[in-house]
Amino acid sequence: MVRTKTAEKLRKGMLVIAAASLVASATTVAATASPPQAAPGRGGTDRALQKSLDSLVREDGFPAAFAWVRKDGRTSSLVSGTARLGKQVPVPRDGYVRAGSNTKTFTAVVVLQLVAEGKVALDEPIETYLPGVVRGEGIDGRKITVRQLLQHTSGLPNYTEHIGLEDFAKLQHTFFHPHDLLTAALAHPAEFAPGARWKYSNTNYLLAGMLIEKVTGRPVQEQITERVIRKAGLRHTSWPQPGDQSLPKPHARGYALSSTENGKVVDATRMDPSWGGAAGQMISTPSDLAKFARLLLDGKLLAPEQLAEMRTTVDAPLMPGWRYGLGVFSIPLSCGGEYWGHGGDIDGYETRGGATDDGRSVGLAVTALPGTFSDAEKSAKAVMSATDTAFCN
């Protein structure tokens, strides 16, 4: 196995909710690429993106890659690869995917709506809302604010590094309760003092989900559905019910390493996503994720004051120029400017994209995590490059 520092960042600290670092597998399983299925009459922009998607399949080994783009009043939906490994099965346009850490933005929106309603204060300690819950070695909920949770500056250990996700096959069909996930995190010491620096931790959003439930008296999935999904008119976005391991059709199958040690590839389409919770449990499509980002930036989901808070960022030292607000990244573009979004990594699917202030919106997905079929660092950067192409070319 080959492990790189960049790959480890991408797996543990960037947009992911899984725990094990990305690896370049010594065992490579080739994906069978079907002919490109771009929209008829596409222009130069679509040709550049189609080339990028085809490269993700042919050069980086992803079984399928697909994207939805809207800019200049025009929409494109492009696909490449196959929906089923080893067979020529057409990839559905804008198919369903597991959205992974894109869920965090939805969770942050609900928390900020509660702030606007006067029910939550960003600079109030989490202890105010969850008394006695956040305790551990170097961990004290009286010293960690709601803002620090949403911005990943709390110093809390990341629960997904401590529940055995490096052996995905063993946990693929296991149900997790949020309190068990929190217990797994709090059994480990704090990474640093609250506010001292930035480090991505899924535990922050696990607690944000608990905060929502405590303040509203309702399940977090209900609040996200009513306050965000329905309000935004996202017809293909949902939070799976407890025990639901399915993915709606149409979809391309997702694939994952059975274990980071054995390099065996397994079908990860059907799985229990409960370990993701308010940090990464949702299902969506590239178009819905892009539309959500567009509506968010356009002020359709948050009041101006709360949207400004969301867009107030700190340095997120993962890649040059990356910054993190409250549940959203600011990512520089090669053509100038930046886009706002999150992205998500969960076994079987990686998603990227977001929206720009000038009206562009992108949703892009591949059907495996980088490192499943080829070098982790190279393939992760290739996905990011394809996303940049979707925005810029």
Short mmCIF file of C-alpha atoms in Angstrom, two decimals:
data_model
loop_
_atom_site.label_atom_id
_atom_site.label_comp_id
_atom_site.label_asym_id
_atom_site.label_seq_id
_atom_site.Cartn_x
_atom_site.Cartn_y
_atom_site.Cartn_z
CA MET A 1 0.00 0.00 0.00
CA VAL A 2 1.15 3.53 -0.77
CA ARG A 3 0.01 6.34 1.52
CA THR A 4 0.71 10.01 0.75
CA LYS A 5 0.39 13.09 2.93
CA THR A 6 -1.94 14.77 0.44
CA ALA A 7 -4.09 11.67 0.15
CA GLU A 8 -4.36 11.44 3.91
CA LYS A 9 -5.51 15.07 4.03
CA LEU A 10 -8.11 14.41 1.37
CA ARG A 11 -9.48 11.39 3.20
CA LYS A 12 -9.29 12.55 6.81
CA GLY A 13 -9.51 16.28 6.71
CA MET A 14 -11.13 17.69 3.63
CA LEU A 15 -14.70 16.89 2.71
CA VAL A 16 -14.85 13.32 3.85
CA ILE A 17 -16.81 11.68 6.59
CA ALA A 18 -14.98 8.38 6.49
CA ALA A 19 -12.10 7.73 8.81
CA ALA A 20 -9.45 5.76 6.98
CA SER A 21 -6.93 7.69 4.89
CA LEU A 22 -7.08 7.34 1.13
CA VAL A 23 -4.72 4.77 -0.24
CA ALA A 24 -3.42 3.92 -3.63
CA SER A 25 -4.42 0.29 -3.90
CA ALA A 26 -1.90 -2.23 -5.10
CA THR A 27 -4.84 -4.05 -6.68
CA THR A 28 -6.40 -2.13 -9.57
CA VAL A 29 -9.69 -3.23 -11.06
CA ALA A 30 -10.31 -1.71 -14.48
CA ALA A 31 -13.60 0.01 -15.18
CA THR A 32 -15.20 -0.55 -18.55
CA ALA A 33 -15.88 2.81 -20.13
CA SER A 34 -18.96 3.23 -22.25
CA PRO A 35 -18.99 5.82 -25.03
CA PRO A 36 -19.47 9.42 -23.89
CA GLN A 37 -23.11 10.42 -23.51
CA ALA A 38 -22.97 14.19 -23.69
CA ALA A 39 -26.01 16.33 -24.37
CA PRO A 40 -26.73 16.84 -28.10
CA GLY A 41 -25.39 20.02 -29.63
CA ARG A 42 -22.98 20.77 -26.82
CA GLY A 43 -20.60 23.71 -27.16
CA GLY A 44 -16.93 24.13 -26.32
CA THR A 45 -17.59 24.28 -22.60
CA ASP A 46 -19.34 20.92 -22.66
CA ARG A 47 -16.64 19.37 -24.83
CA ALA A 48 -13.97 20.38 -22.31
CA LEU A 49 -15.98 18.95 -19.43
CA GLN A 50 -16.80 15.78 -21.36
CA LYS A 51 -13.08 15.28 -21.95
CA SER A 52 -12.46 15.69 -18.22
CA LEU A 53 -15.17 13.16 -17.33
CA ASP A 54 -13.85 10.68 -19.88
CA SER A 55 -10.37 11.08 -18.39
CA LEU A 56 -11.70 10.35 -14.90
CA VAL A 57 -12.95 7.01 -16.23
CA ARG A 58 -10.13 6.06 -18.60
CA GLU A 59 -7.11 7.46 -16.76
CA ASP A 60 -8.20 7.38 -13.11
CA GLY A 61 -10.30 4.23 -13.16
CA PHE A 62 -13.61 5.54 -11.82
CA PRO A 63 -16.43 3.32 -13.08
CA ALA A 64 -18.60 6.37 -13.81
CA ALA A 65 -18.35 10.14 -13.75
CA PHE A 66 -21.22 12.55 -14.31
CA ALA A 67 -21.92 16.24 -13.97
CA TRP A 68 -24.71 18.82 -14.07
CA VAL A 69 -23.82 22.39 -14.94
CA ARG A 70 -25.78 25.62 -15.25
CA LYS A 71 -24.25 28.87 -16.45
CA ASP A 72 -25.23 31.69 -18.77
CA GLY A 73 -28.83 30.49 -18.54
CA ARG A 74 -27.95 27.10 -20.05
CA THR A 75 -28.00 23.67 -18.44
CA SER A 76 -25.89 20.63 -19.37
CA SER A 77 -25.93 17.07 -18.04
CA LEU A 78 -22.97 14.91 -19.06
CA VAL A 79 -21.92 11.34 -18.24
CA SER A 80 -19.08 8.93 -18.90
CA GLY A 81 -18.30 5.32 -18.01
CA THR A 82 -20.59 2.53 -16.96
CA ALA A 83 -23.22 2.20 -14.26
CA ARG A 84 -22.03 -1.31 -13.38
CA LEU A 85 -18.44 -2.42 -13.10
CA GLY A 86 -17.35 -4.89 -15.78
CA LYS A 87 -20.43 -4.39 -17.96
CA GLN A 88 -21.59 -1.85 -20.52
CA VAL A 89 -24.50 -0.29 -18.64
CA PRO A 90 -25.45 3.31 -19.54
CA VAL A 91 -24.84 5.82 -16.77
CA PRO A 92 -28.09 7.59 -15.89
CA ARG A 93 -27.94 11.33 -16.36
CA ASP A 94 -28.02 13.12 -13.01
CA GLY A 95 -28.43 9.84 -11.12
CA TYR A 96 -28.82 9.52 -7.36
CA VAL A 97 -25.71 9.45 -5.17
CA ARG A 98 -24.91 9.36 -1.49
CA ALA A 99 -24.17 13.01 -0.76
CA GLY A 100 -21.78 12.48 2.14
CA SER A 101 -20.54 15.67 3.77
CA ASN A 102 -22.72 17.91 1.63
CA THR A 103 -25.10 17.11 4.49
CA LYS A 104 -23.09 19.48 6.68
CA THR A 105 -24.25 22.51 4.72
CA PHE A 106 -27.88 21.50 5.19
CA THR A 107 -27.26 21.07 8.92
CA ALA A 108 -25.54 24.46 9.14
CA VAL A 109 -28.46 26.13 7.35
CA VAL A 110 -30.92 24.83 9.95
CA VAL A 111 -28.70 25.98 12.83
CA LEU A 112 -28.42 29.44 11.27
CA GLN A 113 -32.17 29.59 10.76
CA LEU A 114 -32.53 28.90 14.49
CA VAL A 115 -30.06 31.72 15.12
CA ALA A 116 -32.29 34.06 13.08
CA GLU A 117 -35.27 32.93 15.17
CA GLY A 118 -33.43 33.81 18.38
CA LYS A 119 -33.35 30.21 19.56
CA VAL A 120 -29.58 29.69 19.20
CA ALA A 121 -26.62 32.07 19.54
CA LEU A 122 -23.47 31.38 17.52
CA ASP A 123 -21.09 32.50 20.25
CA GLU A 124 -22.90 30.69 23.05
CA PRO A 125 -21.21 27.56 24.46
CA ILE A 126 -22.69 24.26 23.29
CA GLU A 127 -23.08 23.55 27.02
CA THR A 128 -26.06 25.94 27.04
CA TYR A 129 -28.00 23.62 24.74
CA LEU A 130 -26.49 20.23 25.56
CA PRO A 131 -25.57 20.51 29.26
CA GLY A 132 -23.05 17.96 30.48
CA VAL A 133 -22.85 16.19 27.12
CA VAL A 134 -19.50 17.41 25.78
CA ARG A 135 -16.87 16.24 28.26
CA GLY A 136 -13.57 14.42 27.91
CA GLU A 137 -9.83 14.75 28.20
CA GLY A 138 -9.18 18.40 27.40
CA ILE A 139 -12.80 18.65 26.25
CA ASP A 140 -15.32 20.95 27.93
CA GLY A 141 -18.59 22.01 26.32
CA ARG A 142 -18.54 25.16 28.41
CA LYS A 143 -15.56 26.37 26.36
CA ILE A 144 -16.72 25.35 22.86
CA THR A 145 -19.11 27.65 21.01
CA VAL A 146 -21.72 26.81 18.40
CA ARG A 147 -19.69 28.82 15.87
CA GLN A 148 -16.60 26.73 16.58
CA LEU A 149 -18.58 23.56 15.91
CA LEU A 150 -19.87 24.82 12.56
CA GLN A 151 -16.44 26.14 11.55
CA HIS A 152 -14.34 23.15 12.63
CA THR A 153 -12.32 25.12 15.16
CA SER A 154 -13.52 23.24 18.26
CA GLY A 155 -10.58 20.86 18.57
CA LEU A 156 -12.90 17.88 19.03
CA PRO A 157 -11.61 14.47 17.95
CA ASN A 158 -13.16 13.03 14.79
CA TYR A 159 -15.41 10.07 15.57
CA THR A 160 -15.04 8.58 12.10
CA GLU A 161 -11.39 7.87 12.89
CA HIS A 162 -12.42 5.63 15.78
CA ILE A 163 -15.27 3.37 14.61
CA GLY A 164 -13.39 1.01 12.28
CA LEU A 165 -14.28 2.45 8.88
CA GLU A 166 -10.97 1.25 7.50
CA ASP A 167 -12.71 -2.16 7.37
CA PHE A 168 -15.72 -0.98 5.40
CA ALA A 169 -17.11 -4.44 4.62
CA LYS A 170 -17.45 -5.23 8.33
CA LEU A 171 -19.53 -2.10 8.95
CA GLN A 172 -21.35 -1.78 5.63
CA HIS A 173 -24.67 -2.94 7.05
CA THR A 174 -24.23 -1.79 10.68
CA PHE A 175 -26.58 0.72 12.28
CA PHE A 176 -25.04 3.43 14.47
CA HIS A 177 -26.81 5.65 16.99
CA PRO A 178 -25.53 9.25 17.26
CA HIS A 179 -24.81 8.91 20.97
CA ASP A 180 -22.61 5.86 20.30
CA LEU A 181 -20.68 7.88 17.72
CA LEU A 182 -20.23 10.72 20.20
CA THR A 183 -19.01 8.28 22.85
CA ALA A 184 -16.42 6.98 20.37
CA ALA A 185 -15.15 10.52 19.81
CA LEU A 186 -15.10 11.66 23.43
CA ALA A 187 -13.06 8.62 24.46
CA HIS A 188 -10.12 10.42 22.85
CA PRO A 189 -8.41 13.66 23.91
CA ALA A 190 -8.99 17.04 22.32
CA GLU A 191 -6.86 17.83 19.27
CA PHE A 192 -6.27 21.42 20.44
CA ALA A 193 -7.85 24.18 22.52
CA PRO A 194 -11.13 25.59 21.13
CA GLY A 195 -10.46 28.33 18.60
CA ALA A 196 -6.71 27.67 18.40
CA ARG A 197 -6.79 26.45 14.81
CA TRP A 198 -8.86 24.71 12.12
CA LYS A 199 -9.23 20.97 11.71
CA TYR A 200 -12.06 19.06 10.08
CA SER A 201 -14.02 16.85 12.47
CA ASN A 202 -17.32 15.13 11.81
CA THR A 203 -18.00 15.24 15.55
CA ASN A 204 -18.74 18.95 15.20
CA TYR A 205 -21.73 18.26 12.98
CA LEU A 206 -22.85 15.26 14.98
CA LEU A 207 -23.26 17.73 17.84
CA ALA A 208 -24.88 20.32 15.57
CA GLY A 209 -27.53 17.73 14.75
CA MET A 210 -28.08 17.05 18.45
CA LEU A 211 -28.34 20.80 19.03
CA ILE A 212 -31.09 21.06 16.42
CA GLU A 213 -33.03 18.23 18.04
CA LYS A 214 -32.69 19.68 21.54
CA VAL A 215 -33.78 23.18 20.53
CA THR A 216 -36.66 22.17 18.24
CA GLY A 217 -37.79 19.03 20.03
CA ARG A 218 -37.92 17.29 16.65
CA PRO A 219 -35.67 14.86 14.73
CA VAL A 220 -32.86 16.51 12.80
CA GLN A 221 -33.89 14.73 9.58
CA GLU A 222 -37.38 16.21 9.87
CA GLN A 223 -36.03 19.70 10.43
CA ILE A 224 -33.66 19.48 7.46
CA THR A 225 -36.46 18.12 5.29
CA GLU A 226 -39.01 20.78 6.24
CA ARG A 227 -36.71 23.78 6.58
CA VAL A 228 -34.34 23.17 3.68
CA ILE A 229 -35.22 20.36 1.26
CA ARG A 230 -38.88 21.28 0.81
CA LYS A 231 -38.25 25.01 0.98
CA ALA A 232 -35.66 24.69 -1.77
CA GLY A 233 -37.86 22.40 -3.86
CA LEU A 234 -35.21 19.67 -4.00
CA ARG A 235 -37.30 16.77 -5.30
CA HIS A 236 -34.42 14.30 -5.43
CA THR A 237 -32.81 14.94 -2.05
CA SER A 238 -33.64 13.00 1.10
CA TRP A 239 -32.48 11.74 4.47
CA PRO A 240 -32.75 7.92 4.58
CA GLN A 241 -35.01 6.56 7.27
CA PRO A 242 -33.46 4.36 9.99
CA GLY A 243 -32.59 0.98 8.52
CA ASP A 244 -32.96 2.09 4.90
CA GLN A 245 -29.86 0.92 3.05
CA SER A 246 -31.16 1.48 -0.47
CA LEU A 247 -30.37 4.16 -3.03
CA PRO A 248 -33.26 5.40 -5.22
CA LYS A 249 -33.25 4.64 -8.93
CA PRO A 250 -31.85 5.62 -11.31
CA HIS A 251 -28.32 5.36 -10.06
CA ALA A 252 -24.90 4.12 -11.06
CA ARG A 253 -23.52 1.60 -8.60
CA GLY A 254 -20.87 2.78 -6.16
CA TYR A 255 -17.71 0.85 -5.29
CA ALA A 256 -15.35 0.82 -2.32
CA LEU A 257 -12.38 -1.00 -0.85
CA SER A 258 -13.51 -3.80 1.42
CA SER A 259 -10.56 -2.91 3.61
CA THR A 260 -7.68 -0.50 3.26
CA GLU A 261 -5.42 -3.48 3.92
CA ASN A 262 -6.65 -6.09 1.42
CA GLY A 263 -7.36 -3.85 -1.58
CA LYS A 264 -10.45 -5.87 -2.58
CA VAL A 265 -13.19 -3.86 -4.29
CA VAL A 266 -16.83 -4.42 -3.27
CA ASP A 267 -20.19 -2.99 -4.34
CA ALA A 268 -21.00 -0.27 -1.79
CA THR A 269 -24.30 0.91 -3.30
CA ARG A 270 -26.37 -0.73 -0.59
CA MET A 271 -25.14 0.31 2.85
CA ASP A 272 -26.32 1.71 6.18
CA PRO A 273 -25.31 5.40 6.19
CA SER A 274 -26.28 6.00 9.82
CA TRP A 275 -22.68 6.62 10.84
CA GLY A 276 -22.86 9.76 8.71
CA GLY A 277 -25.78 11.31 10.60
CA ALA A 278 -25.95 15.12 10.49
CA ALA A 279 -22.40 15.07 9.14
CA GLY A 280 -23.04 12.95 6.05
CA GLN A 281 -26.15 10.76 5.75
CA MET A 282 -28.12 12.38 2.93
CA ILE A 283 -28.93 11.24 -0.61
CA SER A 284 -29.17 13.62 -3.55
CA THR A 285 -28.31 14.18 -7.22
CA PRO A 286 -25.68 16.45 -8.79
CA SER A 287 -28.40 18.83 -10.03
CA ASP A 288 -30.09 19.09 -6.64
CA LEU A 289 -26.78 19.78 -4.92
CA ALA A 290 -25.97 22.47 -7.47
CA LYS A 291 -29.44 24.01 -7.15
CA PHE A 292 -29.15 23.99 -3.35
CA ALA A 293 -25.86 25.89 -3.54
CA ARG A 294 -27.40 28.38 -5.98
CA LEU A 295 -30.43 29.05 -3.76
CA LEU A 296 -28.20 29.35 -0.71
CA LEU A 297 -25.95 31.99 -2.28
CA ASP A 298 -28.99 33.82 -3.67
CA GLY A 299 -30.32 34.29 -0.14
CA LYS A 300 -33.37 32.05 -0.55
CA LEU A 301 -32.65 29.91 2.52
CA LEU A 302 -31.03 32.30 5.01
CA ALA A 303 -31.55 35.90 6.08
CA PRO A 304 -28.77 38.29 4.96
CA GLU A 305 -27.17 38.46 8.42
CA GLN A 306 -26.94 34.68 8.76
CA LEU A 307 -25.73 34.21 5.18
CA ALA A 308 -22.97 36.73 5.91
CA GLU A 309 -22.00 34.71 8.99
CA MET A 310 -21.90 31.54 6.90
CA ARG A 311 -19.57 33.23 4.41
CA THR A 312 -17.20 34.57 7.06
CA THR A 313 -14.25 32.23 6.64
CA VAL A 314 -11.05 31.04 8.24
CA ASP A 315 -8.06 29.47 6.54
CA ALA A 316 -8.60 25.77 5.79
CA PRO A 317 -5.04 24.58 5.04
CA LEU A 318 -5.90 21.64 2.82
CA MET A 319 -5.11 23.17 -0.54
CA PRO A 320 -3.82 26.67 -1.45
CA GLY A 321 -6.50 29.32 -1.07
CA TRP A 322 -9.11 27.10 0.55
CA ARG A 323 -11.16 28.67 3.34
CA TYR A 324 -14.05 27.44 5.50
CA GLY A 325 -17.11 29.35 6.70
CA LEU A 326 -20.01 27.83 8.62
CA GLY A 327 -20.69 24.58 6.80
CA VAL A 328 -19.26 25.69 3.47
CA PHE A 329 -15.89 25.93 1.71
CA SER A 330 -14.66 28.83 -0.40
CA ILE A 331 -12.50 27.37 -3.19
CA PRO A 332 -10.47 29.42 -5.70
CA LEU A 333 -10.99 28.86 -9.42
CA SER A 334 -8.29 28.78 -12.09
CA CYS A 335 -10.27 31.32 -14.11
CA GLY A 336 -10.44 33.75 -11.19
CA GLY A 337 -12.85 34.19 -8.36
CA GLU A 338 -14.13 31.35 -6.22
CA TYR A 339 -17.00 28.97 -5.76
CA TRP A 340 -18.86 28.12 -2.58
CA GLY A 341 -19.80 24.55 -1.80
CA HIS A 342 -18.88 21.56 0.27
CA GLY A 343 -18.57 18.23 -1.45
CA GLY A 344 -18.81 14.81 0.10
CA ASP A 345 -16.90 11.53 0.33
CA ILE A 346 -18.62 8.39 1.48
CA ASP A 347 -17.76 4.83 0.49
CA GLY A 348 -19.01 4.39 -3.08
CA TYR A 349 -19.36 8.04 -4.09
CA GLU A 350 -17.46 11.31 -4.19
CA THR A 351 -19.27 14.55 -5.01
CA ARG A 352 -17.94 18.05 -5.70
CA GLY A 353 -19.36 21.37 -6.79
CA GLY A 354 -21.25 24.41 -5.60
CA ALA A 355 -22.06 27.87 -6.96
CA THR A 356 -20.47 31.21 -7.75
CA ASP A 357 -21.78 34.68 -7.05
CA ASP A 358 -22.12 35.37 -10.78
CA GLY A 359 -24.67 32.60 -11.36
CA ARG A 360 -22.68 29.46 -12.22
CA SER A 361 -23.57 26.22 -10.46
CA VAL A 362 -22.05 22.75 -10.73
CA GLY A 363 -22.65 19.28 -9.36
CA LEU A 364 -20.17 16.50 -10.18
CA ALA A 365 -19.92 12.89 -8.98
CA VAL A 366 -17.82 9.77 -9.40
CA THR A 367 -18.78 6.28 -8.25
CA ALA A 368 -15.87 5.48 -5.97
CA LEU A 369 -13.56 7.30 -3.61
CA PRO A 370 -10.14 8.27 -4.95
CA GLY A 371 -7.73 5.47 -4.14
CA THR A 372 -10.22 2.70 -4.89
CA PHE A 373 -8.98 2.01 -8.44
CA SER A 374 -5.85 4.12 -8.86
CA ASP A 375 -3.46 6.44 -7.06
CA ALA A 376 -5.42 8.33 -4.42
CA GLU A 377 -3.65 11.66 -4.68
CA LYS A 378 -3.71 11.79 -8.47
CA SER A 379 -7.35 10.76 -8.80
CA ALA A 380 -8.52 13.12 -6.05
CA LYS A 381 -6.82 16.02 -7.80
CA ALA A 382 -8.34 14.90 -11.11
CA VAL A 383 -11.86 15.15 -9.67
CA MET A 384 -11.09 18.64 -8.37
CA SER A 385 -9.66 19.61 -11.75
CA ALA A 386 -12.80 18.37 -13.51
CA THR A 387 -14.90 20.46 -11.16
CA ASP A 388 -12.77 23.51 -11.99
CA THR A 389 -13.27 22.78 -15.69
CA ALA A 390 -17.03 22.65 -15.20
CA PHE A 391 -16.96 26.14 -13.71
CA CYS A 392 -14.30 27.74 -15.91
CA ASN A 393 -14.03 26.39 -19.46
#
